[in-house]
């Protein structure tokens, strides 16, 4: 998958078993495939790009994801036939959360059919669109995976992913008590500002060093903290459409006499304080959280982590790597878990997290009308009914095998 930071593709190989009605998840291998500067630019431009460019990029990213999958399999010492299925989240290009009576929409690209064709492995995709279709937020998606990975009897934990957008999952003892939502900006505004200040030469604030040297612009911080999204009740989701390049450009234009370090310090404080506000308003009044597990690229920004440690004390912060999961691997591992649920014909979400009602079962019936080349002629087209999840893309060979099997 590629997240809202659009800096590369992460692939994992996971072994998932079910024991005593609980999932046992083992990370076998992780591989990161960085995007070239050219591909990064294409993805960035696609956020507000032309239809033709997005269409072409859809297949180009499909090839990139297929290559990442093949290399991950090879580097792990495995063969494609050892893999049961591939889960592909894709690259989010635009996300519109539902608002009041208006329905939402979301678009991820990185054509799953290309991945299936190149690898010869069935591909599960369209994770976000499924929940949006059922009236949900479509984000964050990984609450069920967080519960599977981190639930512990007698403890309440929170998992906070700081990618381009930041999101949290509260993991209590009972699955039905889980909550999850986007808290606001993660690294998106900081990264976009760095790119603008350096004319694209640098893509992020390494270790938060630039921000650490700056001073907070208090009027700007107060204005940012008054953003209506932060007050909105969960479940809720947001994206770069709100906290992205357009906002970063506007901030720099309005504060063109301010030092770059001061703006970056203010934006880093904004991310940290918006996270603090989410816990203070929506989490701590209901849950006695004992530990917050940090993941995503933001957990490597030392200045941001120090701010969070101060703002969220006395709750302990712990890196996900303390659980044996590389911070780059966590999101890809989560979608492997969701794909397993799809293949097991189970819900991939939790009530109240993504939707106010459960997403219907994913199983659908596909009816194909076709003429068969048999030894005798048939007077009418022959109807074949195949039943499989609608978001599974089969390679051509597998589809042919399925036809033979069903007939």
CSV table of C-alpha atoms in Angstrom, one decimal:
chain,number,residue,atom,x,y,z
A,1,UNK,CA,0.0,0.0,0.0
A,2,UNK,CA,0.9,3.7,-0.3
A,3,UNK,CA,-0.4,6.1,2.4
A,4,UNK,CA,-1.3,9.8,2.4
A,5,UNK,CA,2.4,10.6,2.5
A,6,UNK,CA,2.7,9.1,-1.0
A,7,UNK,CA,6.4,8.5,-0.7
A,8,UNK,CA,6.5,4.8,-1.5
A,9,UNK,CA,4.9,1.4,-1.4
A,10,UNK,CA,5.1,-0.9,1.6
A,11,UNK,CA,4.6,-4.7,1.2
A,12,UNK,CA,4.5,-7.4,3.9
A,13,UNK,CA,4.0,-11.1,3.9
A,14,UNK,CA,1.9,-12.2,6.9
A,15,UNK,CA,0.7,-15.6,8.2
A,16,UNK,CA,-2.7,-15.3,9.7
A,17,UNK,CA,-4.4,-18.1,11.7
A,18,UNK,CA,-7.5,-18.4,13.8
A,19,UNK,CA,-7.3,-20.0,17.2
A,20,UNK,CA,-10.0,-20.0,19.8
A,21,UNK,CA,-11.9,-17.4,17.8
A,22,UNK,CA,-8.9,-15.0,17.9
A,23,UNK,CA,-6.6,-14.1,15.0
A,24,UNK,CA,-2.9,-15.0,15.4
A,25,UNK,CA,-0.9,-12.7,13.1
A,26,UNK,CA,2.7,-13.3,12.3
A,27,UNK,CA,4.8,-10.8,10.2
A,28,UNK,CA,7.1,-12.9,8.0
A,29,UNK,CA,8.7,-10.2,5.9
A,30,UNK,CA,8.6,-6.5,5.1
A,31,UNK,CA,9.7,-4.7,2.0
A,32,UNK,CA,9.6,-0.9,1.2
A,33,UNK,CA,9.7,0.3,-2.4
A,34,UNK,CA,10.4,4.1,-2.4
A,35,UNK,CA,8.7,6.2,-5.2
A,36,UNK,CA,11.0,8.1,-7.5
A,37,UNK,CA,10.7,11.9,-7.5
A,38,UNK,CA,9.0,11.7,-10.8
A,39,UNK,CA,6.3,9.3,-9.5
A,40,UNK,CA,5.9,11.3,-6.4
A,41,UNK,CA,5.2,14.4,-8.5
A,42,UNK,CA,2.6,12.4,-10.6
A,43,UNK,CA,0.8,11.3,-7.5
A,44,UNK,CA,0.9,14.8,-6.0
A,45,UNK,CA,-0.5,16.3,-9.3
A,46,UNK,CA,-3.2,13.7,-9.4
A,47,UNK,CA,-4.7,15.1,-6.2
A,48,UNK,CA,-6.1,17.8,-8.5
A,49,UNK,CA,-5.2,16.5,-11.9
A,50,UNK,CA,-6.8,15.7,-15.2
A,51,UNK,CA,-8.8,12.6,-15.8
A,52,UNK,CA,-6.4,11.3,-18.4
A,53,UNK,CA,-3.4,11.7,-16.0
A,54,UNK,CA,-5.3,9.9,-13.2
A,55,UNK,CA,-6.3,7.1,-15.6
A,56,UNK,CA,-2.7,6.5,-16.7
A,57,UNK,CA,-1.4,6.7,-13.2
A,58,UNK,CA,-3.9,4.1,-12.1
A,59,UNK,CA,-2.2,1.5,-14.3
A,60,UNK,CA,1.3,2.8,-13.6
A,61,UNK,CA,0.8,2.4,-9.9
A,62,UNK,CA,-0.7,-1.0,-10.5
A,63,UNK,CA,2.6,-2.0,-12.1
A,64,UNK,CA,4.6,-0.5,-9.2
A,65,UNK,CA,2.5,-2.3,-6.6
A,66,UNK,CA,2.8,-5.6,-8.5
A,67,UNK,CA,6.6,-5.2,-8.7
A,68,UNK,CA,6.7,-4.5,-4.9
A,69,UNK,CA,4.7,-7.7,-4.3
A,70,UNK,CA,6.9,-9.8,-6.5
A,71,UNK,CA,10.1,-8.5,-4.9
A,72,UNK,CA,8.7,-8.9,-1.4
A,73,UNK,CA,7.9,-12.6,-2.2
A,74,UNK,CA,11.3,-13.2,-3.8
A,75,UNK,CA,13.3,-11.5,-1.0
A,76,UNK,CA,11.3,-13.6,1.6
A,77,UNK,CA,12.5,-16.8,-0.2
A,78,UNK,CA,9.0,-17.7,-1.3
A,79,UNK,CA,7.2,-18.3,-4.6
A,80,UNK,CA,4.0,-16.7,-5.9
A,81,UNK,CA,2.2,-20.1,-5.4
A,82,UNK,CA,3.0,-19.9,-1.7
A,83,UNK,CA,0.8,-16.8,-1.4
A,84,UNK,CA,-3.0,-17.2,-1.0
A,85,UNK,CA,-4.0,-13.6,-1.8
A,86,UNK,CA,-2.7,-10.1,-2.0
A,87,UNK,CA,-4.4,-7.2,-0.2
A,88,UNK,CA,-4.0,-3.8,-2.0
A,89,UNK,CA,-5.3,-0.6,-0.5
A,90,UNK,CA,-4.0,1.5,-3.4
A,91,UNK,CA,-3.1,5.2,-3.4
A,92,UNK,CA,-5.8,7.6,-2.2
A,93,UNK,CA,-6.3,10.4,-4.7
A,94,UNK,CA,-9.4,12.0,-3.2
A,95,UNK,CA,-11.5,11.4,-0.1
A,96,UNK,CA,-14.9,13.0,0.6
A,97,UNK,CA,-16.4,12.1,3.9
A,98,UNK,CA,-20.2,12.0,4.2
A,99,UNK,CA,-21.6,15.2,5.5
A,100,UNK,CA,-25.0,15.4,7.1
A,101,UNK,CA,-27.4,14.2,4.4
A,102,UNK,CA,-24.8,14.2,1.7
A,103,UNK,CA,-23.2,10.9,0.8
A,104,UNK,CA,-19.4,10.6,0.6
A,105,UNK,CA,-17.0,9.3,-2.0
A,106,UNK,CA,-13.5,8.1,-2.1
A,107,UNK,CA,-11.0,7.2,-4.9
A,108,UNK,CA,-7.9,4.9,-4.6
A,109,UNK,CA,-5.9,4.0,-7.6
A,110,UNK,CA,-3.3,1.4,-8.4
A,111,UNK,CA,-5.2,-1.0,-10.6
A,112,UNK,CA,-5.8,-4.3,-8.8
A,113,UNK,CA,-6.4,-6.2,-12.0
A,114,UNK,CA,-2.8,-5.3,-13.1
A,115,UNK,CA,-1.4,-6.7,-9.8
A,116,UNK,CA,-3.4,-9.9,-10.3
A,117,UNK,CA,-2.3,-10.3,-13.9
A,118,UNK,CA,1.4,-9.7,-13.1
A,119,UNK,CA,1.6,-11.9,-10.0
A,120,UNK,CA,-0.9,-14.6,-10.8
A,121,UNK,CA,-2.3,-14.2,-7.3
A,122,UNK,CA,-5.9,-13.1,-6.4
A,123,UNK,CA,-6.1,-9.5,-5.2
A,124,UNK,CA,-8.5,-8.0,-2.7
A,125,UNK,CA,-9.0,-4.3,-3.0
A,126,UNK,CA,-11.6,-1.5,-2.8
A,127,UNK,CA,-11.5,-1.5,1.0
A,128,UNK,CA,-12.6,2.2,1.5
A,129,UNK,CA,-15.3,2.3,-1.2
A,130,UNK,CA,-17.1,-0.6,0.5
A,131,UNK,CA,-17.8,1.3,3.7
A,132,UNK,CA,-18.5,4.6,2.0
A,133,UNK,CA,-21.1,2.7,-0.1
A,134,UNK,CA,-22.8,1.5,3.1
A,135,UNK,CA,-23.0,5.1,4.5
A,136,UNK,CA,-19.7,5.0,6.5
A,137,UNK,CA,-16.7,7.3,6.7
A,138,UNK,CA,-14.4,5.0,4.8
A,139,UNK,CA,-11.6,5.9,7.2
A,140,UNK,CA,-9.8,5.1,9.3
A,141,UNK,CA,-10.0,1.5,8.2
A,142,UNK,CA,-7.7,-0.4,10.5
A,143,UNK,CA,-9.6,-0.6,13.8
A,144,UNK,CA,-10.3,-4.3,13.5
A,145,UNK,CA,-6.6,-4.9,12.7
A,146,UNK,CA,-5.5,-2.8,15.7
A,147,UNK,CA,-7.8,-4.9,17.9
A,148,UNK,CA,-6.4,-8.1,16.5
A,149,UNK,CA,-2.8,-7.0,17.0
A,150,UNK,CA,-2.9,-5.1,20.4
A,151,UNK,CA,-5.9,-6.1,22.5
A,152,UNK,CA,-4.9,-7.4,25.9
A,153,UNK,CA,-7.3,-8.4,28.7
A,154,UNK,CA,-7.5,-5.9,31.5
A,155,UNK,CA,-5.8,-3.1,29.6
A,156,UNK,CA,-7.0,-0.2,27.4
A,157,UNK,CA,-4.5,0.9,24.7
A,158,UNK,CA,-4.7,3.4,22.0
A,159,UNK,CA,-2.9,3.1,18.6
A,160,UNK,CA,-2.1,6.4,16.9
A,161,UNK,CA,-1.0,6.4,13.3
A,162,UNK,CA,0.7,9.6,12.2
A,163,UNK,CA,1.0,9.5,8.5
A,164,UNK,CA,-0.1,12.4,6.3
A,165,UNK,CA,-3.3,12.4,8.3
A,166,UNK,CA,-3.3,11.2,11.9
A,167,UNK,CA,-5.8,8.7,13.2
A,168,UNK,CA,-6.4,6.8,16.4
A,169,UNK,CA,-7.9,3.6,17.5
A,170,UNK,CA,-8.9,2.9,21.1
A,171,UNK,CA,-8.4,-0.8,21.9
A,172,UNK,CA,-10.3,-1.8,25.1
A,173,UNK,CA,-11.0,-5.4,26.2
A,174,UNK,CA,-14.3,-5.8,24.3
A,175,UNK,CA,-14.2,-5.6,20.5
A,176,UNK,CA,-17.6,-3.8,20.3
A,177,UNK,CA,-16.3,-0.9,22.5
A,178,UNK,CA,-13.5,0.0,20.0
A,179,UNK,CA,-13.6,3.5,18.6
A,180,UNK,CA,-11.5,5.0,15.8
A,181,UNK,CA,-11.4,8.3,13.9
A,182,UNK,CA,-9.1,10.7,12.1
A,183,UNK,CA,-7.8,13.3,14.6
A,184,UNK,CA,-6.7,15.8,11.9
A,185,UNK,CA,-3.4,16.6,10.3
A,186,UNK,CA,-0.4,14.3,10.8
A,187,UNK,CA,2.6,15.2,8.7
A,188,UNK,CA,0.8,16.5,5.7
A,189,UNK,CA,1.0,20.3,6.4
A,190,UNK,CA,4.6,20.0,7.7
A,191,UNK,CA,5.7,18.0,4.7
A,192,UNK,CA,4.0,20.4,2.2
A,193,UNK,CA,5.5,23.4,3.9
A,194,UNK,CA,9.0,21.9,3.8
A,195,UNK,CA,8.6,21.2,0.0
A,196,UNK,CA,7.4,24.7,-0.6
A,197,UNK,CA,10.2,26.3,1.4
A,198,UNK,CA,12.9,24.2,-0.3
A,199,UNK,CA,11.3,24.3,-3.8
A,200,UNK,CA,10.9,20.5,-3.7
A,201,UNK,CA,14.5,19.7,-2.8
A,202,UNK,CA,13.5,18.3,0.6
A,203,UNK,CA,10.3,16.4,1.3
A,204,UNK,CA,10.1,16.4,5.1
A,205,UNK,CA,11.6,17.9,8.3
A,206,UNK,CA,14.2,15.4,9.3
A,207,UNK,CA,13.8,14.6,13.0
A,208,UNK,CA,11.8,17.8,13.3
A,209,UNK,CA,15.1,19.7,13.4
A,210,UNK,CA,13.8,22.8,11.5
A,211,UNK,CA,10.7,23.1,13.7
A,212,UNK,CA,12.7,22.6,16.9
A,213,UNK,CA,14.7,25.7,16.1
A,214,UNK,CA,11.7,27.8,15.4
A,215,UNK,CA,9.2,29.7,17.6
A,216,UNK,CA,5.5,29.2,17.6
A,217,UNK,CA,3.5,32.0,15.9
A,218,UNK,CA,0.7,32.1,18.5
A,219,UNK,CA,-2.0,33.9,16.5
A,220,UNK,CA,-1.6,31.3,13.7
A,221,UNK,CA,-1.7,28.4,16.1
A,222,UNK,CA,-4.9,29.7,17.7
A,223,UNK,CA,-6.5,30.1,14.3
A,224,UNK,CA,-5.5,26.6,13.3
A,225,UNK,CA,-6.8,25.1,16.5
A,226,UNK,CA,-10.2,26.7,15.8
A,227,UNK,CA,-10.7,24.6,12.7
A,228,UNK,CA,-14.2,23.1,12.8
A,229,UNK,CA,-13.0,19.6,12.1
A,230,UNK,CA,-11.4,19.4,15.5
A,231,UNK,CA,-14.7,20.0,17.2
A,232,UNK,CA,-16.7,17.5,15.1
A,233,UNK,CA,-17.9,14.4,16.9
A,234,UNK,CA,-16.6,11.0,15.8
A,235,UNK,CA,-16.9,8.9,13.8
A,236,UNK,CA,-15.2,11.3,11.3
A,237,UNK,CA,-12.6,11.3,8.7
A,238,UNK,CA,-10.6,13.9,6.8
A,239,UNK,CA,-7.8,14.1,4.2
A,240,UNK,CA,-5.3,16.2,2.3
A,241,UNK,CA,-8.2,18.0,0.7
A,242,UNK,CA,-8.6,19.8,4.0
A,243,UNK,CA,-5.1,19.6,5.6
A,244,UNK,CA,-2.8,19.5,2.6
A,245,UNK,CA,-1.0,21.6,0.0
A,246,UNK,CA,-3.7,24.2,-0.4
A,247,UNK,CA,-3.8,25.0,3.3
A,248,UNK,CA,0.0,25.0,3.5
A,249,UNK,CA,0.3,27.5,0.6
A,250,UNK,CA,-2.3,29.8,2.2
A,251,UNK,CA,-0.5,29.8,5.5
A,252,UNK,CA,2.8,30.6,3.9
A,253,UNK,CA,1.2,33.3,1.8
A,254,UNK,CA,-0.5,35.0,4.8
A,255,UNK,CA,2.7,34.8,6.9
A,256,UNK,CA,5.2,35.6,4.2
A,257,UNK,CA,7.3,37.7,6.6
A,258,UNK,CA,7.7,34.8,9.1
A,259,UNK,CA,10.7,32.6,9.2
A,260,UNK,CA,10.4,29.1,7.8
A,261,UNK,CA,11.4,27.5,11.1
A,262,UNK,CA,8.6,29.5,12.9
A,263,UNK,CA,5.9,28.3,10.5
A,264,UNK,CA,7.2,24.7,10.8
A,265,UNK,CA,7.3,24.9,14.6
A,266,UNK,CA,3.7,26.2,14.5
A,267,UNK,CA,2.5,23.4,12.2
A,268,UNK,CA,4.2,20.8,14.3
A,269,UNK,CA,2.5,22.1,17.4
A,270,UNK,CA,-0.8,22.1,15.5
A,271,UNK,CA,-0.4,18.4,14.8
A,272,UNK,CA,0.5,17.7,18.4
A,273,UNK,CA,-2.2,19.8,19.9
A,274,UNK,CA,-4.9,18.5,17.6
A,275,UNK,CA,-4.0,15.0,18.7
A,276,UNK,CA,-4.1,16.1,22.4
A,277,UNK,CA,-7.5,17.7,21.8
A,278,UNK,CA,-8.9,14.5,20.3
A,279,UNK,CA,-7.9,12.5,23.4
A,280,UNK,CA,-9.1,15.2,25.8
A,281,UNK,CA,-12.5,15.6,24.2
A,282,UNK,CA,-13.4,12.2,22.9
A,283,UNK,CA,-11.2,9.5,24.5
A,284,UNK,CA,-10.1,10.2,28.0
A,285,UNK,CA,-13.6,11.0,29.3
A,286,UNK,CA,-14.7,7.5,28.4
A,287,UNK,CA,-11.5,5.3,28.5
A,288,UNK,CA,-8.7,5.0,31.0
A,289,UNK,CA,-6.0,4.6,28.4
A,290,UNK,CA,-2.7,3.3,29.9
A,291,UNK,CA,-0.6,3.3,26.7
A,292,UNK,CA,-0.5,5.0,23.3
A,293,UNK,CA,1.3,3.1,20.6
A,294,UNK,CA,2.8,5.4,17.9
A,295,UNK,CA,3.2,4.3,14.3
A,296,UNK,CA,3.5,5.9,10.9
A,297,UNK,CA,6.3,8.2,9.6
A,298,UNK,CA,5.5,10.8,12.3
A,299,UNK,CA,6.7,8.6,15.0
A,300,UNK,CA,10.2,9.3,13.6
A,301,UNK,CA,9.9,13.1,14.0
A,302,UNK,CA,11.7,13.5,17.4
A,303,UNK,CA,10.4,17.0,18.0
A,304,UNK,CA,6.8,16.0,17.4
A,305,UNK,CA,7.1,12.9,19.7
A,306,UNK,CA,8.6,15.1,22.5
A,307,UNK,CA,5.6,17.4,22.2
A,308,UNK,CA,3.2,14.5,22.4
A,309,UNK,CA,5.0,13.0,25.4
A,310,UNK,CA,4.5,16.4,27.2
A,311,UNK,CA,1.0,17.0,26.0
A,312,UNK,CA,-0.3,13.5,26.8
A,313,UNK,CA,1.4,12.8,30.1
A,314,UNK,CA,1.1,10.8,32.3
A,315,UNK,CA,-0.1,8.3,29.6
A,316,UNK,CA,2.9,6.4,28.3
A,317,UNK,CA,3.9,6.6,24.6
A,318,UNK,CA,5.5,3.6,23.0
A,319,UNK,CA,6.8,3.0,19.5
A,320,UNK,CA,5.1,0.2,17.5
A,321,UNK,CA,8.6,-1.2,17.0
A,322,UNK,CA,8.5,-2.2,20.6
A,323,UNK,CA,6.0,-4.8,19.5
A,324,UNK,CA,8.2,-6.1,16.8
A,325,UNK,CA,6.5,-4.4,13.9
A,326,UNK,CA,8.5,-1.9,11.8
A,327,UNK,CA,6.7,1.4,11.7
A,328,UNK,CA,6.6,1.3,7.8
A,329,UNK,CA,5.0,-2.2,7.9
A,330,UNK,CA,2.0,-1.6,10.2
A,331,UNK,CA,-0.5,-0.3,7.6
A,332,UNK,CA,0.2,-3.0,5.1
A,333,UNK,CA,0.0,-5.6,7.8
A,334,UNK,CA,-3.4,-4.2,8.8
A,335,UNK,CA,-4.8,-4.6,5.3
A,336,UNK,CA,-3.5,-8.2,5.2
A,337,UNK,CA,-5.7,-8.8,8.2
A,338,UNK,CA,-8.7,-7.1,6.5
A,339,UNK,CA,-8.2,-9.2,3.4
A,340,UNK,CA,-8.2,-12.3,5.6
A,341,UNK,CA,-11.6,-11.2,6.9
A,342,UNK,CA,-12.9,-10.8,3.4
A,343,UNK,CA,-11.8,-14.3,2.4
A,344,UNK,CA,-13.3,-15.6,5.6
A,345,UNK,CA,-16.7,-13.9,4.7
A,346,UNK,CA,-16.6,-11.8,7.8
A,347,UNK,CA,-17.1,-8.1,8.4
A,348,UNK,CA,-13.9,-6.0,8.1
A,349,UNK,CA,-15.1,-3.2,10.4
A,350,UNK,CA,-16.5,-2.6,13.8
A,351,UNK,CA,-19.9,-1.1,14.7
A,352,UNK,CA,-19.6,2.6,15.3
A,353,UNK,CA,-16.1,3.0,14.0
A,354,UNK,CA,-16.6,3.4,10.2
A,355,UNK,CA,-20.4,3.2,9.9
A,356,UNK,CA,-23.3,3.7,12.1
A,357,UNK,CA,-24.6,0.4,10.7
A,358,UNK,CA,-22.7,-2.7,9.7
A,359,UNK,CA,-21.5,-3.1,6.1
A,360,UNK,CA,-23.5,-5.9,4.5
A,361,UNK,CA,-21.8,-9.1,3.7
A,362,UNK,CA,-19.4,-8.7,0.8
A,363,UNK,CA,-20.3,-11.9,-1.0
A,364,UNK,CA,-22.0,-11.1,-4.4
A,365,UNK,CA,-23.2,-13.2,-7.3
A,366,UNK,CA,-21.7,-12.5,-10.7
A,367,UNK,CA,-23.8,-13.8,-13.6
A,368,UNK,CA,-21.9,-14.4,-16.9
A,369,UNK,CA,-23.7,-15.0,-20.1
A,370,UNK,CA,-21.5,-17.0,-22.5
A,371,UNK,CA,-21.5,-19.6,-25.3
A,372,UNK,CA,-19.4,-22.7,-24.6
A,373,UNK,CA,-17.4,-24.5,-27.2
A,374,UNK,CA,-18.6,-28.0,-26.5
A,375,UNK,CA,-18.7,-31.0,-28.8
A,376,UNK,CA,-22.4,-30.4,-29.4
A,377,UNK,CA,-24.1,-27.1,-30.1
A,378,UNK,CA,-26.3,-25.4,-27.6
A,379,UNK,CA,-29.4,-23.6,-28.9
A,380,UNK,CA,-29.2,-20.8,-26.2
A,381,UNK,CA,-26.4,-19.0,-24.3
A,382,UNK,CA,-25.3,-20.9,-21.3
A,383,UNK,CA,-25.6,-19.1,-17.9
A,384,UNK,CA,-22.8,-19.7,-15.4
A,385,UNK,CA,-23.2,-18.4,-11.9
A,386,UNK,CA,-20.0,-17.7,-10.0
A,387,UNK,CA,-20.0,-16.6,-6.4
A,388,UNK,CA,-17.1,-14.7,-4.9
A,389,UNK,CA,-16.4,-11.4,-3.2
A,390,UNK,CA,-16.9,-8.5,-5.6
A,391,UNK,CA,-13.6,-6.8,-4.5
A,392,UNK,CA,-11.4,-9.8,-5.4
A,393,UNK,CA,-9.6,-9.4,-8.7
A,394,UNK,CA,-8.6,-12.7,-10.2
A,395,UNK,CA,-5.7,-13.3,-12.6
A,396,UNK,CA,-6.8,-14.7,-15.9
A,397,UNK,CA,-5.5,-18.2,-15.2
A,398,UNK,CA,-7.4,-18.4,-11.9
A,399,UNK,CA,-10.5,-17.1,-13.5
A,400,UNK,CA,-10.3,-19.8,-16.2
A,401,UNK,CA,-9.8,-22.4,-13.5
A,402,UNK,CA,-12.8,-21.2,-11.6
A,403,UNK,CA,-14.9,-21.4,-14.8
A,404,UNK,CA,-13.8,-25.0,-15.3
A,405,UNK,CA,-14.4,-25.8,-11.6
A,406,UNK,CA,-17.9,-24.4,-11.6
A,407,UNK,CA,-18.9,-26.0,-14.8
